[in-house]
XYZ file of C-alpha atoms in Angstrom:
341
model
C -55.093 -20.264 67.640
C -54.988 -16.464 67.442
C -55.813 -16.176 71.153
C -53.005 -18.592 72.063
C -50.479 -16.689 69.951
C -51.580 -13.402 71.516
C -51.021 -14.829 74.991
C -47.533 -16.024 74.064
C -46.718 -12.644 72.482
C -47.759 -11.006 75.774
C -45.382 -13.352 77.625
C -48.279 -15.233 79.225
C -48.122 -18.986 79.797
C -50.695 -21.290 78.272
C -52.478 -23.862 80.381
C -51.875 -27.539 79.710
C -55.342 -27.759 78.131
C -54.719 -24.738 75.889
C -51.378 -26.109 74.710
C -52.864 -29.530 74.047
C -55.652 -27.890 72.030
C -53.167 -25.807 70.016
C -51.045 -28.822 69.097
C -54.203 -30.747 68.267
C -54.993 -28.062 65.692
C -51.528 -28.581 64.173
C -52.112 -32.315 63.858
C -55.567 -31.761 62.341
C -54.019 -29.406 59.741
C -56.216 -26.514 60.848
C -53.455 -23.894 60.871
C -50.713 -22.645 58.551
C -46.962 -23.229 58.704
C -46.562 -19.567 59.707
C -48.825 -20.085 62.719
C -46.942 -23.249 63.670
C -43.645 -21.346 63.492
C -45.090 -18.476 65.548
C -46.295 -20.970 68.149
C -42.862 -22.617 68.401
C -40.991 -19.295 68.620
C -43.534 -17.866 71.053
C -42.982 -20.760 73.455
C -39.219 -20.539 73.063
C -39.065 -16.764 73.619
C -41.298 -16.882 76.701
C -39.738 -20.049 78.095
C -41.710 -23.294 78.185
C -43.512 -24.266 81.396
C -44.085 -27.789 82.714
C -47.791 -27.465 81.860
C -47.067 -26.378 78.280
C -44.621 -29.220 77.655
C -47.047 -31.742 79.170
C -49.823 -30.365 76.939
C -47.698 -30.803 73.808
C -46.795 -34.345 74.823
C -50.377 -35.348 75.600
C -51.545 -34.023 72.228
C -48.828 -35.994 70.445
C -49.664 -39.184 72.341
C -53.394 -38.811 71.626
C -52.617 -38.499 67.913
C -50.208 -41.461 67.804
C -50.965 -45.001 66.729
C -52.839 -46.754 69.517
C -51.428 -49.570 71.614
C -54.190 -51.521 73.314
C -52.288 -53.631 75.836
C -51.156 -52.402 79.231
C -47.798 -54.108 79.662
C -46.571 -53.618 83.240
C -43.212 -52.260 84.364
C -42.049 -50.867 81.016
C -39.202 -48.389 80.637
C -37.802 -46.247 77.840
C -34.258 -44.881 77.815
C -34.398 -42.450 74.900
C -32.309 -39.266 74.931
C -33.123 -35.925 73.352
C -30.117 -35.848 71.028
C -28.589 -32.572 69.963
C -25.462 -32.770 72.110
C -23.056 -32.648 69.168
C -20.865 -35.399 70.648
C -21.089 -37.672 67.558
C -21.100 -40.638 69.940
C -22.104 -44.154 68.940
C -25.674 -45.238 69.740
C -25.290 -45.512 73.502
C -28.930 -45.634 74.596
C -29.848 -48.160 71.884
C -27.021 -50.488 72.930
C -27.905 -49.971 76.591
C -31.536 -50.860 75.899
C -30.574 -54.410 74.894
C -28.423 -54.740 78.004
C -31.335 -53.603 80.161
C -33.649 -56.062 78.409
C -31.091 -58.827 78.968
C -31.325 -57.989 82.670
C -35.041 -58.781 82.622
C -36.503 -55.304 82.105
C -39.181 -54.607 79.484
C -37.921 -51.812 77.228
C -40.201 -49.946 74.805
C -37.360 -48.239 72.920
C -38.593 -45.086 71.230
C -36.346 -43.453 68.627
C -35.816 -41.838 65.267
C -33.403 -41.507 62.397
C -30.508 -39.118 62.689
C -31.581 -35.480 62.898
C -28.706 -33.667 64.606
C -26.216 -36.540 64.868
C -24.629 -38.790 62.270
C -26.573 -41.950 63.090
C -29.894 -42.256 64.932
C -31.260 -45.320 66.718
C -33.473 -46.167 63.750
C -30.521 -45.968 61.337
C -28.365 -48.379 63.328
C -31.192 -50.854 64.005
C -32.215 -50.857 60.348
C -28.583 -51.580 59.447
C -28.731 -54.575 61.798
C -31.911 -55.896 60.151
C -34.627 -54.600 62.463
C -37.856 -53.470 60.750
C -39.043 -49.959 61.625
C -42.702 -50.322 60.643
C -43.959 -53.349 62.547
C -47.722 -53.230 63.233
C -48.657 -52.178 66.747
C -50.086 -55.607 67.551
C -46.815 -57.294 66.575
C -44.817 -54.737 68.563
C -46.875 -55.569 71.655
C -46.399 -59.277 71.012
C -42.620 -58.815 70.741
C -42.543 -56.743 73.929
C -44.323 -59.480 75.855
C -42.209 -62.266 74.386
C -38.802 -60.638 74.043
C -38.853 -57.821 76.585
C -37.716 -55.203 74.044
C -39.158 -53.708 70.866
C -38.441 -50.589 68.833
C -40.982 -47.814 68.282
C -39.962 -45.739 65.249
C -41.132 -42.179 65.968
C -42.364 -41.216 62.450
C -44.298 -44.500 62.242
C -45.981 -44.277 65.645
C -46.571 -40.521 65.215
C -47.931 -40.375 61.649
C -49.290 -36.810 62.010
C -45.973 -35.238 62.991
C -44.934 -34.269 59.455
C -46.152 -30.663 59.692
C -44.173 -30.062 62.877
C -41.039 -31.671 61.446
C -41.233 -29.541 58.291
C -41.449 -26.265 60.236
C -38.824 -27.428 62.731
C -36.357 -28.008 59.876
C -37.257 -24.733 58.175
C -36.656 -22.721 61.359
C -33.126 -24.106 61.767
C -33.056 -23.153 65.451
C -33.860 -25.456 68.379
C -37.299 -25.209 69.970
C -39.076 -27.350 72.544
C -39.900 -29.813 69.760
C -36.182 -30.653 69.529
C -36.247 -31.941 73.100
C -39.594 -33.607 73.728
C -39.146 -36.740 71.589
C -38.375 -39.006 74.583
C -41.515 -37.780 76.356
C -43.843 -38.781 73.511
C -43.501 -42.575 73.676
C -47.084 -43.746 72.992
C -46.797 -46.734 75.339
C -47.932 -46.439 78.964
C -44.572 -46.416 80.705
C -44.040 -46.909 84.428
C -40.364 -45.900 84.311
C -38.169 -43.657 82.201
C -34.492 -42.822 81.832
C -34.213 -39.569 79.897
C -30.961 -37.902 78.878
C -30.873 -34.244 77.866
C -28.004 -32.028 76.768
C -29.363 -29.063 78.763
C -28.543 -29.130 82.464
C -30.950 -26.238 83.076
C -33.929 -28.384 82.014
C -33.427 -31.355 84.347
C -35.976 -30.288 86.957
C -38.493 -29.230 84.312
C -38.365 -32.580 82.530
C -38.573 -34.464 85.833
C -41.729 -32.500 86.670
C -43.178 -33.254 83.224
C -42.513 -36.970 83.742
C -44.277 -36.717 87.094
C -47.240 -35.038 85.387
C -47.274 -37.872 82.843
C -47.571 -40.394 85.659
C -44.170 -42.058 85.794
C -43.695 -44.039 89.012
C -39.964 -43.547 88.847
C -37.632 -41.751 86.459
C -34.116 -40.416 86.122
C -33.351 -37.322 84.046
C -29.642 -36.841 83.432
C -27.153 -34.512 81.838
C -23.808 -36.157 81.121
C -20.313 -34.769 81.509
C -19.532 -32.596 78.499
C -23.249 -31.701 78.179
C -24.089 -35.081 76.687
C -27.603 -36.496 76.608
C -26.151 -39.756 77.945
C -24.202 -40.546 81.099
C -20.517 -40.034 80.336
C -17.254 -41.440 81.666
C -15.585 -38.035 81.231
C -16.550 -36.685 84.657
C -19.519 -35.611 86.739
C -23.010 -36.508 85.548
C -26.014 -34.596 86.905
C -28.990 -36.775 87.832
C -32.464 -35.818 88.972
C -34.228 -38.856 90.426
C -38.019 -38.878 90.509
C -39.526 -41.464 92.838
C -43.298 -41.467 93.448
C -43.463 -37.710 92.878
C -40.416 -36.799 94.989
C -37.350 -35.287 93.306
C -33.786 -35.745 94.548
C -30.492 -34.745 92.952
C -27.220 -36.615 92.642
C -23.814 -36.132 91.034
C -22.490 -39.395 89.630
C -18.817 -39.759 88.677
C -17.703 -42.983 86.930
C -15.108 -43.650 89.635
C -17.936 -43.683 92.208
C -19.202 -46.890 90.595
C -15.903 -48.589 89.770
C -15.523 -47.400 86.174
C -12.515 -45.730 84.573
C -12.513 -42.160 83.304
C -12.411 -41.723 79.512
C -12.621 -38.559 77.471
C -15.708 -38.373 75.255
C -13.515 -38.645 72.165
C -13.201 -42.369 72.993
C -16.890 -42.967 72.242
C -17.185 -41.167 68.912
C -19.061 -43.277 66.384
C -19.552 -43.071 62.643
C -22.164 -44.007 60.068
C -24.819 -46.668 60.559
C -22.492 -49.509 59.553
C -19.735 -48.387 61.932
C -22.155 -47.868 64.826
C -23.787 -51.238 64.217
C -20.348 -52.838 64.515
C -19.712 -50.999 67.804
C -23.091 -52.102 69.161
C -22.388 -55.725 68.286
C -18.874 -55.549 69.753
C -20.268 -54.295 73.063
C -23.012 -56.928 73.218
C -20.413 -59.599 72.404
C -18.281 -58.445 75.348
C -15.509 -56.341 73.800
C -14.036 -54.266 76.604
C -13.110 -50.589 76.526
C -14.654 -47.141 76.729
C -17.737 -48.035 74.658
C -18.591 -51.033 76.825
C -18.042 -49.109 80.063
C -20.204 -46.238 78.813
C -22.990 -48.725 78.085
C -22.520 -50.328 81.506
C -22.911 -46.929 83.156
C -26.050 -46.043 81.209
C -27.619 -49.494 81.446
C -26.792 -49.558 85.158
C -28.644 -46.285 85.655
C -31.556 -47.678 83.625
C -31.722 -50.856 85.723
C -31.646 -48.682 88.855
C -34.403 -46.481 87.396
C -36.626 -49.510 86.823
C -36.222 -50.529 90.455
C -34.276 -53.695 89.647
C -31.248 -52.505 91.615
C -30.990 -50.546 94.845
C -27.987 -48.572 93.575
C -26.428 -47.690 90.229
C -23.448 -49.840 91.224
C -25.741 -52.867 91.590
C -27.315 -51.951 88.254
C -23.883 -52.042 86.624
C -23.248 -55.521 88.062
C -26.517 -56.684 86.492
C -25.544 -55.029 83.201
C -22.235 -56.919 83.185
C -24.122 -60.179 83.763
C -26.535 -59.349 80.929
C -23.643 -58.981 78.481
C -21.446 -61.840 79.719
C -24.337 -64.324 79.785
C -25.230 -63.500 76.168
C -28.725 -62.413 77.196
C -28.368 -58.895 75.760
C -27.270 -60.205 72.365
C -30.135 -62.728 72.372
C -32.629 -59.867 72.699
C -31.223 -58.203 69.580
C -31.142 -61.456 67.612
C -34.784 -62.156 68.500
C -35.809 -58.723 67.210
C -33.891 -59.252 63.966
C -35.479 -62.686 63.512
C -39.009 -61.364 64.064
C -38.354 -58.561 61.590
C -37.196 -61.054 58.979
C -40.305 -63.177 59.493
C -42.524 -60.101 59.150
C -40.857 -58.970 55.911
C -41.272 -62.442 54.391
C -44.935 -62.532 55.425
C -45.790 -59.222 53.732
C -43.958 -59.939 50.457
């Protein structure tokens, strides 16, 4: 570890293998909190490379709970968080809409860290269990087309990193890589990030991780979700080729709303918003979900354009299919809790 820290102090980049080895030492509790903090700050000060981020992610995935089945054509639509918008749980709501459109969604997420309510908080409020065994999660994915992967459960060795991250009180690369660390073998990914300067970097990391197709976006107002407030920056990765696009809600038939219209609250309030959207209540929250789900459906190759993806998202909600996906997950969670009591 000393050699890695010396390289970072000299402003030298680590290789992917070196970074993976360093993070492996963290997970195996071979180094101190001070060394972990020095590693985080060293990367931040130098500026993280694609290879370094990919090395961190691969180490985290290797130390996660194992999933044995290769389920084809899976997507995740997790954002990095940290945008300070206090929005309701947009990507979580959108995930059910995407699943209702026939896409298999391995939804990775966590409790609230920088926002008021995380995906895990709102799903737990709705009755979804966060600690389902990996075999049951795979079964649900195959049967229902959507399951939730609670980050602290699927990454049981992450405690040391989380402790130092909280102690530092400043953002490092570990604040942004959560969406990259989904332990399932994904073919597609929709990743929102609140930093427009990192779009190309994260697209290149997703390419290194083997995604067939991905969209990395930065929403209007620096959100980590697509926003109705104005221009959204998209980097589209398709079989290793990157292209860029600016997407305005009016380009796809949606109205413009200021981001104040999608502010959420605590877990109970956000659960109510999620249910309202899935039950068809119209307004800024629904249209924001349509935009994000439409991009997700496009990312998964189930629509040729985002506009077509939005049409499929509308059908998913109006047919009741999106709500059925949530109800199935709640029912399975209830059955699991009864079985273990």
